mmCIF file of C-alpha atoms in Angstrom:
data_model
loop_
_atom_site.group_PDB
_atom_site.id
_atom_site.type_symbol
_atom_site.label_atom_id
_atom_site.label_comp_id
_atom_site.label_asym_id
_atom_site.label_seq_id
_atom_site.Cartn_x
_atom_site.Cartn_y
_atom_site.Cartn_z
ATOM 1 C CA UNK A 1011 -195.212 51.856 -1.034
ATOM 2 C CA UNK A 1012 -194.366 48.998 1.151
ATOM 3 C CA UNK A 1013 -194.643 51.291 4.123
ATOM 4 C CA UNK A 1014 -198.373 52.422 3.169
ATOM 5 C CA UNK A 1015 -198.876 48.830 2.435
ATOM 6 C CA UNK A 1016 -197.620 47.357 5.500
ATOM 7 C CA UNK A 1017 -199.886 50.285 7.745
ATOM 8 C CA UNK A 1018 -203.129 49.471 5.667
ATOM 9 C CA UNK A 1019 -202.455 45.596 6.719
ATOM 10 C CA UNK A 1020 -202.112 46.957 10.484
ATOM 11 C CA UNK A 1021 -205.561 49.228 10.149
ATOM 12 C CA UNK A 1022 -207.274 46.196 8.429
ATOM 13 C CA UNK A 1023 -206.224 43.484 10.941
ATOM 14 C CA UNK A 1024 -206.603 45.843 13.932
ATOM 15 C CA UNK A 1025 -210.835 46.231 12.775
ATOM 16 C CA UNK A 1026 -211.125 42.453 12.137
ATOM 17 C CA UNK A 1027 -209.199 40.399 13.937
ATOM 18 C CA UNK A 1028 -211.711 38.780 16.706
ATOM 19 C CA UNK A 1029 -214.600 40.765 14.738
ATOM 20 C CA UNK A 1030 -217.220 38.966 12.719
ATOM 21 C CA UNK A 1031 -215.930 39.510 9.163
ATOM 22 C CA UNK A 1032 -219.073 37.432 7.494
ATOM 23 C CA UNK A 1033 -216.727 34.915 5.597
ATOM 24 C CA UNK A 1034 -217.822 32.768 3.101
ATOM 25 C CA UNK A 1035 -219.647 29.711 3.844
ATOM 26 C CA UNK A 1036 -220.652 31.406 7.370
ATOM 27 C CA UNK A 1037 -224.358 32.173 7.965
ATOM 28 C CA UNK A 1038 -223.749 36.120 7.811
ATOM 29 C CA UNK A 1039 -222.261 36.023 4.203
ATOM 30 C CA UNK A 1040 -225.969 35.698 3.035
ATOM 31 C CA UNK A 1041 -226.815 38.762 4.698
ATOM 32 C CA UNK A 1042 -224.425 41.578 3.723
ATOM 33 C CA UNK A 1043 -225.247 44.704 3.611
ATOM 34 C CA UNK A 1044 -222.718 46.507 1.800
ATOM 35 C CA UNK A 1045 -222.092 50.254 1.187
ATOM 36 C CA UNK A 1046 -221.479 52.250 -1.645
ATOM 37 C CA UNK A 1047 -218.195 51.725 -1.035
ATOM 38 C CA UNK A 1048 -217.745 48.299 -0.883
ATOM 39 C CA UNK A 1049 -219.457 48.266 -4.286
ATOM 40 C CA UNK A 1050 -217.381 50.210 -5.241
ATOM 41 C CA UNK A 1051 -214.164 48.804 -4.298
ATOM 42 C CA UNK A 1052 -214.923 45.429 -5.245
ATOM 43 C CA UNK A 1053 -216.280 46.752 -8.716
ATOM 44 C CA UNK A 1054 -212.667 48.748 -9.312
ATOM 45 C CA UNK A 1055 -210.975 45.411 -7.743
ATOM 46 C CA UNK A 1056 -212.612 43.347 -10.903
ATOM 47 C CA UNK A 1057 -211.327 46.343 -13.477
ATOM 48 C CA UNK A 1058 -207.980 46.070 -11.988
ATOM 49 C CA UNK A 1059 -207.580 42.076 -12.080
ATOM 50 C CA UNK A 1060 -208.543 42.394 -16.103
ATOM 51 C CA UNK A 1061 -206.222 45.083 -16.702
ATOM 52 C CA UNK A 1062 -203.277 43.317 -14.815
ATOM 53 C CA UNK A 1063 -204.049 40.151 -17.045
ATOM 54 C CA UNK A 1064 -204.483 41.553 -20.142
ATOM 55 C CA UNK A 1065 -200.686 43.734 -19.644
ATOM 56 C CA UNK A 1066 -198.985 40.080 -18.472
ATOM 57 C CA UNK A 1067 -200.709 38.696 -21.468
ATOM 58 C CA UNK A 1068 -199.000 41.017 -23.811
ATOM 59 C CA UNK A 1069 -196.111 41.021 -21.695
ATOM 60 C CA UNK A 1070 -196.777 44.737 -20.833
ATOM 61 C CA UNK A 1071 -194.952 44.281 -17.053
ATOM 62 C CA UNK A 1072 -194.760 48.191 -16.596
ATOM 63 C CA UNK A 1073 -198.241 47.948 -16.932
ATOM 64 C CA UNK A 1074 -198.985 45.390 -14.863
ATOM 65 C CA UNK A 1075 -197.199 47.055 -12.257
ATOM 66 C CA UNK A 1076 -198.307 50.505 -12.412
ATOM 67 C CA UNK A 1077 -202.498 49.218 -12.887
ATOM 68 C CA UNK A 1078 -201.819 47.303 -9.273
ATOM 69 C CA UNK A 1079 -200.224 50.021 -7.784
ATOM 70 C CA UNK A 1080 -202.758 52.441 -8.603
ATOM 71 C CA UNK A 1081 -205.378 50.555 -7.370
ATOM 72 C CA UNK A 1082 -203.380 49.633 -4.271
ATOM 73 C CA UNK A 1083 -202.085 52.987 -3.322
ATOM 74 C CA UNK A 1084 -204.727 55.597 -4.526
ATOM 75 C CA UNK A 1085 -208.018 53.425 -4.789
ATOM 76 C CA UNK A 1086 -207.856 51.081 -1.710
ATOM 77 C CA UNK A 1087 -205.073 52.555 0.913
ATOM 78 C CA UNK A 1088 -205.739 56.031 -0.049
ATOM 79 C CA UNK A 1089 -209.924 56.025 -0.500
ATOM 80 C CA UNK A 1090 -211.396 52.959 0.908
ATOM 81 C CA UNK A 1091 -209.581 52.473 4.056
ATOM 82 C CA UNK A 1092 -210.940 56.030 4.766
ATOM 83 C CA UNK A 1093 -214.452 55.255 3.603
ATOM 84 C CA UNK A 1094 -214.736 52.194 6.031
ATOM 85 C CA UNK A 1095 -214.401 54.083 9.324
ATOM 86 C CA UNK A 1096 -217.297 55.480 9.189
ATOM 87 C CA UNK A 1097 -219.244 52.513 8.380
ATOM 88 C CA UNK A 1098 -217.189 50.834 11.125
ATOM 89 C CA UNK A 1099 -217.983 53.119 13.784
ATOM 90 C CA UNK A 1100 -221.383 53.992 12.629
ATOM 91 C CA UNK A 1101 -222.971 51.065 10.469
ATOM 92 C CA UNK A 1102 -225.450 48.340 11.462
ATOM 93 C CA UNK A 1103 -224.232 44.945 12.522
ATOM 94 C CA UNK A 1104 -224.547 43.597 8.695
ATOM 95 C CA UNK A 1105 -223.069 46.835 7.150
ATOM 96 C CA UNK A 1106 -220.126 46.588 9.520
ATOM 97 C CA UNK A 1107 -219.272 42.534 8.817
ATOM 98 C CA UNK A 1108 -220.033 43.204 5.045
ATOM 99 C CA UNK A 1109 -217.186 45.866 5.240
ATOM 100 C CA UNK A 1110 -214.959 43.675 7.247
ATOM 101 C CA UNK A 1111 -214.764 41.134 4.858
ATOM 102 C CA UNK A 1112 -214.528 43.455 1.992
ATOM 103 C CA UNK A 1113 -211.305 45.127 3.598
ATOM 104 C CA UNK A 1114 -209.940 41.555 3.868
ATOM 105 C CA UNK A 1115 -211.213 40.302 0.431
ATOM 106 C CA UNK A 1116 -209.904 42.933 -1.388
ATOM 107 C CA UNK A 1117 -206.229 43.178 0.702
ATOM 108 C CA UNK A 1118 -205.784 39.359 0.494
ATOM 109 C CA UNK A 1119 -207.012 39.722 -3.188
ATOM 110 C CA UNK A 1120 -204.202 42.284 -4.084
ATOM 111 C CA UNK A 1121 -201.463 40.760 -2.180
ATOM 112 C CA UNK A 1122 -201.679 37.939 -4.117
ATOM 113 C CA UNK A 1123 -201.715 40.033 -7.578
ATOM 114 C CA UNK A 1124 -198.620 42.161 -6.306
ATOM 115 C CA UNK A 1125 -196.896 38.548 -5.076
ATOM 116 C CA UNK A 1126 -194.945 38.526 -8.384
ATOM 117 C CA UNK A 1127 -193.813 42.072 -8.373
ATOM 118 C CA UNK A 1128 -192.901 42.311 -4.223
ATOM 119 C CA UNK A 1129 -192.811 38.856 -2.859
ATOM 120 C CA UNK A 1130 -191.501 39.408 0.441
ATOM 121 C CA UNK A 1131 -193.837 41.521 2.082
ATOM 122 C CA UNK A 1132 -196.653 40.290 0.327
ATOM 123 C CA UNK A 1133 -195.686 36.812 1.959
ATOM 124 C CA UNK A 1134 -195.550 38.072 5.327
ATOM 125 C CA UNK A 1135 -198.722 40.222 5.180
ATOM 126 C CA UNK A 1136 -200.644 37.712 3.646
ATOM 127 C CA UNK A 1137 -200.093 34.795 6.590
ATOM 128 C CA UNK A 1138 -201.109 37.764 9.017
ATOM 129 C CA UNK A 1139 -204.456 37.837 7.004
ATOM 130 C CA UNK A 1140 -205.281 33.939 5.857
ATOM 131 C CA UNK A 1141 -206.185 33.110 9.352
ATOM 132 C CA UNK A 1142 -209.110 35.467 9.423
ATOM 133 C CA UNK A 1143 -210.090 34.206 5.780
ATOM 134 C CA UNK A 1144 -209.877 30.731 6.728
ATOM 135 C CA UNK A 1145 -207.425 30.160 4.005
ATOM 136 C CA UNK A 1146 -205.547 27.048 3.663
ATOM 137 C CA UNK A 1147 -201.969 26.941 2.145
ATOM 138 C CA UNK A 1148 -198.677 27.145 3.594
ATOM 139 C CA UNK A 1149 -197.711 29.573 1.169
ATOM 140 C CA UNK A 1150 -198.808 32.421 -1.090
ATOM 141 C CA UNK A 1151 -197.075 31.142 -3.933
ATOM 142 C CA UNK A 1152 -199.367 28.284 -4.175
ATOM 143 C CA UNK A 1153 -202.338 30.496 -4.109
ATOM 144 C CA UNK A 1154 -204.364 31.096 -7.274
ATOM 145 C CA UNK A 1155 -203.818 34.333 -9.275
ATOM 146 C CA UNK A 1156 -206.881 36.675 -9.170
ATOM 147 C CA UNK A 1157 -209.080 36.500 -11.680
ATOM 148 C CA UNK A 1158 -211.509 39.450 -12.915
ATOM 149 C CA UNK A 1159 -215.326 38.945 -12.223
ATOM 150 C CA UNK A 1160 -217.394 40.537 -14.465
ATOM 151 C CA UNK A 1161 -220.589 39.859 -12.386
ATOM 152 C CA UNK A 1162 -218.806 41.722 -9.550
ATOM 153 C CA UNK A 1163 -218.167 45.006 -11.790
ATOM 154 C CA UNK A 1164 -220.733 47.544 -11.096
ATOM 155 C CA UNK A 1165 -220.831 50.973 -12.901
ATOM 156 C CA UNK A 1166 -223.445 52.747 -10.945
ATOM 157 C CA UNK A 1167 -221.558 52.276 -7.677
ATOM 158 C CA UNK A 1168 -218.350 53.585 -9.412
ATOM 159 C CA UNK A 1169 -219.971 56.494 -10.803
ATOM 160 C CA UNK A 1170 -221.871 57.231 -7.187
ATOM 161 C CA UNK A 1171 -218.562 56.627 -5.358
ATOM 162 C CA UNK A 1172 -216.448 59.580 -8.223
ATOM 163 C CA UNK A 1173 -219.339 62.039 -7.275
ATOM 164 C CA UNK A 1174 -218.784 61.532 -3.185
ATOM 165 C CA UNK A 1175 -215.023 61.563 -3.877
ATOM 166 C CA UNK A 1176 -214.634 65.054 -5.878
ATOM 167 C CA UNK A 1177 -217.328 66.690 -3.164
ATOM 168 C CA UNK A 1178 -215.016 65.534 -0.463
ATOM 169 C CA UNK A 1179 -212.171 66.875 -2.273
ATOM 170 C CA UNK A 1180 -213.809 69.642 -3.362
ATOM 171 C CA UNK A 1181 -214.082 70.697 0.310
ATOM 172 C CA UNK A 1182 -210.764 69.815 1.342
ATOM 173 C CA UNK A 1183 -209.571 71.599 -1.842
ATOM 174 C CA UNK A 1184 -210.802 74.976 -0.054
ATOM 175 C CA UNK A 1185 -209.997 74.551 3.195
ATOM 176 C CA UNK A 1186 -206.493 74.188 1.946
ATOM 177 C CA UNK A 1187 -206.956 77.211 -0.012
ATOM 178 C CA UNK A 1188 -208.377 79.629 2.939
ATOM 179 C CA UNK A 1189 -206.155 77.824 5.017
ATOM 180 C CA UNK A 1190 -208.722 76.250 7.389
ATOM 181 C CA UNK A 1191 -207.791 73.962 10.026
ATOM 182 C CA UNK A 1192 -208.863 70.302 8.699
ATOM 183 C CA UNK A 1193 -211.065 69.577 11.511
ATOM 184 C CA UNK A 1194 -213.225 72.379 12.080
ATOM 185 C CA UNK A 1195 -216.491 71.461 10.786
ATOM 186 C CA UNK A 1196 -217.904 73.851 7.995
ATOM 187 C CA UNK A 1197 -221.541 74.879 6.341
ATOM 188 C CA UNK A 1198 -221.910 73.898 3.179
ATOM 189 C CA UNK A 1199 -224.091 75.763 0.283
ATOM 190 C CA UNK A 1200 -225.216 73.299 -2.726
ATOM 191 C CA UNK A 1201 -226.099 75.330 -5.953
ATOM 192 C CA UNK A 1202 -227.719 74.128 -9.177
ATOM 193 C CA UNK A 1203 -228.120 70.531 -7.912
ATOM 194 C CA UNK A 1204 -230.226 67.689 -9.788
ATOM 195 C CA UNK A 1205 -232.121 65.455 -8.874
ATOM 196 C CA UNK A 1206 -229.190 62.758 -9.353
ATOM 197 C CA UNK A 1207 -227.026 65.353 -7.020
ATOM 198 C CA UNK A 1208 -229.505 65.110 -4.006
ATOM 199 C CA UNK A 1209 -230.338 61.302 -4.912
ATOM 200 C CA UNK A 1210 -226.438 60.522 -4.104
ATOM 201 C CA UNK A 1211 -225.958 63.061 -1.267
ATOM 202 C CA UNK A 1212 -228.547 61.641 0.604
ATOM 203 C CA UNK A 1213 -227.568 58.442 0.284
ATOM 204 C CA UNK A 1214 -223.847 58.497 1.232
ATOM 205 C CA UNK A 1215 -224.556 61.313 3.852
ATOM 206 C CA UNK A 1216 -222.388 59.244 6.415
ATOM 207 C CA UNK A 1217 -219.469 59.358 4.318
ATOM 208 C CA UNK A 1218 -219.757 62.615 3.391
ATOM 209 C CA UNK A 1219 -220.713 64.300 6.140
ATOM 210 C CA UNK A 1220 -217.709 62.749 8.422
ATOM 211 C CA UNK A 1221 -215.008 62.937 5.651
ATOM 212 C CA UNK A 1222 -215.629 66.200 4.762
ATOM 213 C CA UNK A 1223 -216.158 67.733 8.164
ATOM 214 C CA UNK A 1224 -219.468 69.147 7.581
ATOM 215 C CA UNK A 1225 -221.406 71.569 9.775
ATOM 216 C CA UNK A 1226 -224.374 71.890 8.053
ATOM 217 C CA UNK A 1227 -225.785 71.240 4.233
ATOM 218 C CA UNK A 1228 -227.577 73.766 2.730
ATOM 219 C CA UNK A 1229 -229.452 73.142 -0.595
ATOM 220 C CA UNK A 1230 -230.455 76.689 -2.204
ATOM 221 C CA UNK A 1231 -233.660 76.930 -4.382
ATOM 222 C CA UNK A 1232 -233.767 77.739 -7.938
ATOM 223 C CA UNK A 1233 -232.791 81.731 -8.263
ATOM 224 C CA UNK A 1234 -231.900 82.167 -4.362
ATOM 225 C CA UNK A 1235 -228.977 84.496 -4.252
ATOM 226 C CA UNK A 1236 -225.845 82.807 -2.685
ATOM 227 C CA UNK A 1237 -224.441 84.604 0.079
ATOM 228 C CA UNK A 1238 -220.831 85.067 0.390
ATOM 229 C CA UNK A 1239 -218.968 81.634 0.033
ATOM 230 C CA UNK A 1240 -215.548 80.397 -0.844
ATOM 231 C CA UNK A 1241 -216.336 78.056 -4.263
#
């Protein structure tokens, strides 16, 4: 864990340092754009801060523990980091600051909510990111614990940002499976889609399209026979 930790730190500072990162109280805060993504990540950020409090609260430290590590490891080194590039390398101006500072928010967020559990690192990570906060303190353990904001928790985005994820995985699930090389680019039937299926596909086309490694989308009408396919 402290490994993927430490790398995610490297990936984040690497795309921000010298960058605008749209920091509060800075003219381009008022004008982020932020992705699905970002909504997302923030909104899972807020769940996570609740569920960490309410497990101290009862003195449930296992749980504490395991909720910050989930988010951590699965939700934010696993997921978002991944998400970001392509807004990064793709996005407008405001899309790419608003996803600078959320990778910074968010890590700087949950380095101070694992402090207590892994205070070393933590310490040494988090004075490599304060400078492009502009945090004051000489210390992490003199920084506030996190909080949950409920204004910040947004279900849409979360339900959106499950969809994108288990179509990503979905492909990656059978290229594994017809053991296809993970970056050759593939076509891509859609059957028995809704109207909420094409609404969030064409949304989040960027992130699906270059996470996936898609060739080609093709949406068949009601009744067309499928040609042969791996499902």
């Amino acid at each position: 864990f402290c490994n993927k930790l430490w790398n995610a730190s490297r990936f984040v500072l690497l795309n921000t340092e010298g960058e605008d990162c749209a920091i509060p109280g800075g003219a381009g805060h008022e004008k982020l754009q932020r992705s699905l993504a970002d909504r997302w990540i923030l909104s899972r950020l807020q769940k996570t801060k609740q569920a960490v409090t309410e497990a101290l609260e009862g003195y449930r430290f296992d749980q504490a523990a395991q909720a910050i590590y989930e988010f951590t490891w699965n939700e934010y080194c696993d997921w978002y980091l991944e998400l970001s590039k392509p807004v990064l390398q793709n996005g407008s101006e405001d899309e790419q600051n608003a996803t600078r500072y959320t990778l910074l928010h968010v890590l700087e967020t949950a380095l101070r909510a694992l402090h207590p559990f892994m205070p070393f690192i933590t310490e040494e990570i988090w004075q490599r990111v304060k400078p492009s906060l502009d945090i004051e303190g000489e210390s992490i353990m003199l920084q506030p614990y996190p909080e949950s904001d409920s204004s910040k928790i947004d279900e849409q985005a979360e339900d959106d940002l499950e969809w994108v994820k288990t179509f990503i995985s979905g492909v990656r699930r059978i290229r594994s499976e017809m053991d296809i090389a993970p970056g050759k680019p593939l076509p891509v039937l859609l059957d028995n889609a809704s109207e909420d299926d094409e609404r969030i596909f064409e949304n989040n086309q960027t992130f699906i399209k270059t996470l996936a490694k898609l060739e080609s989308v093709e949406w068949l009408k009601p009744g067309a026979h499928a040609p042969e396919s791996a499902t």
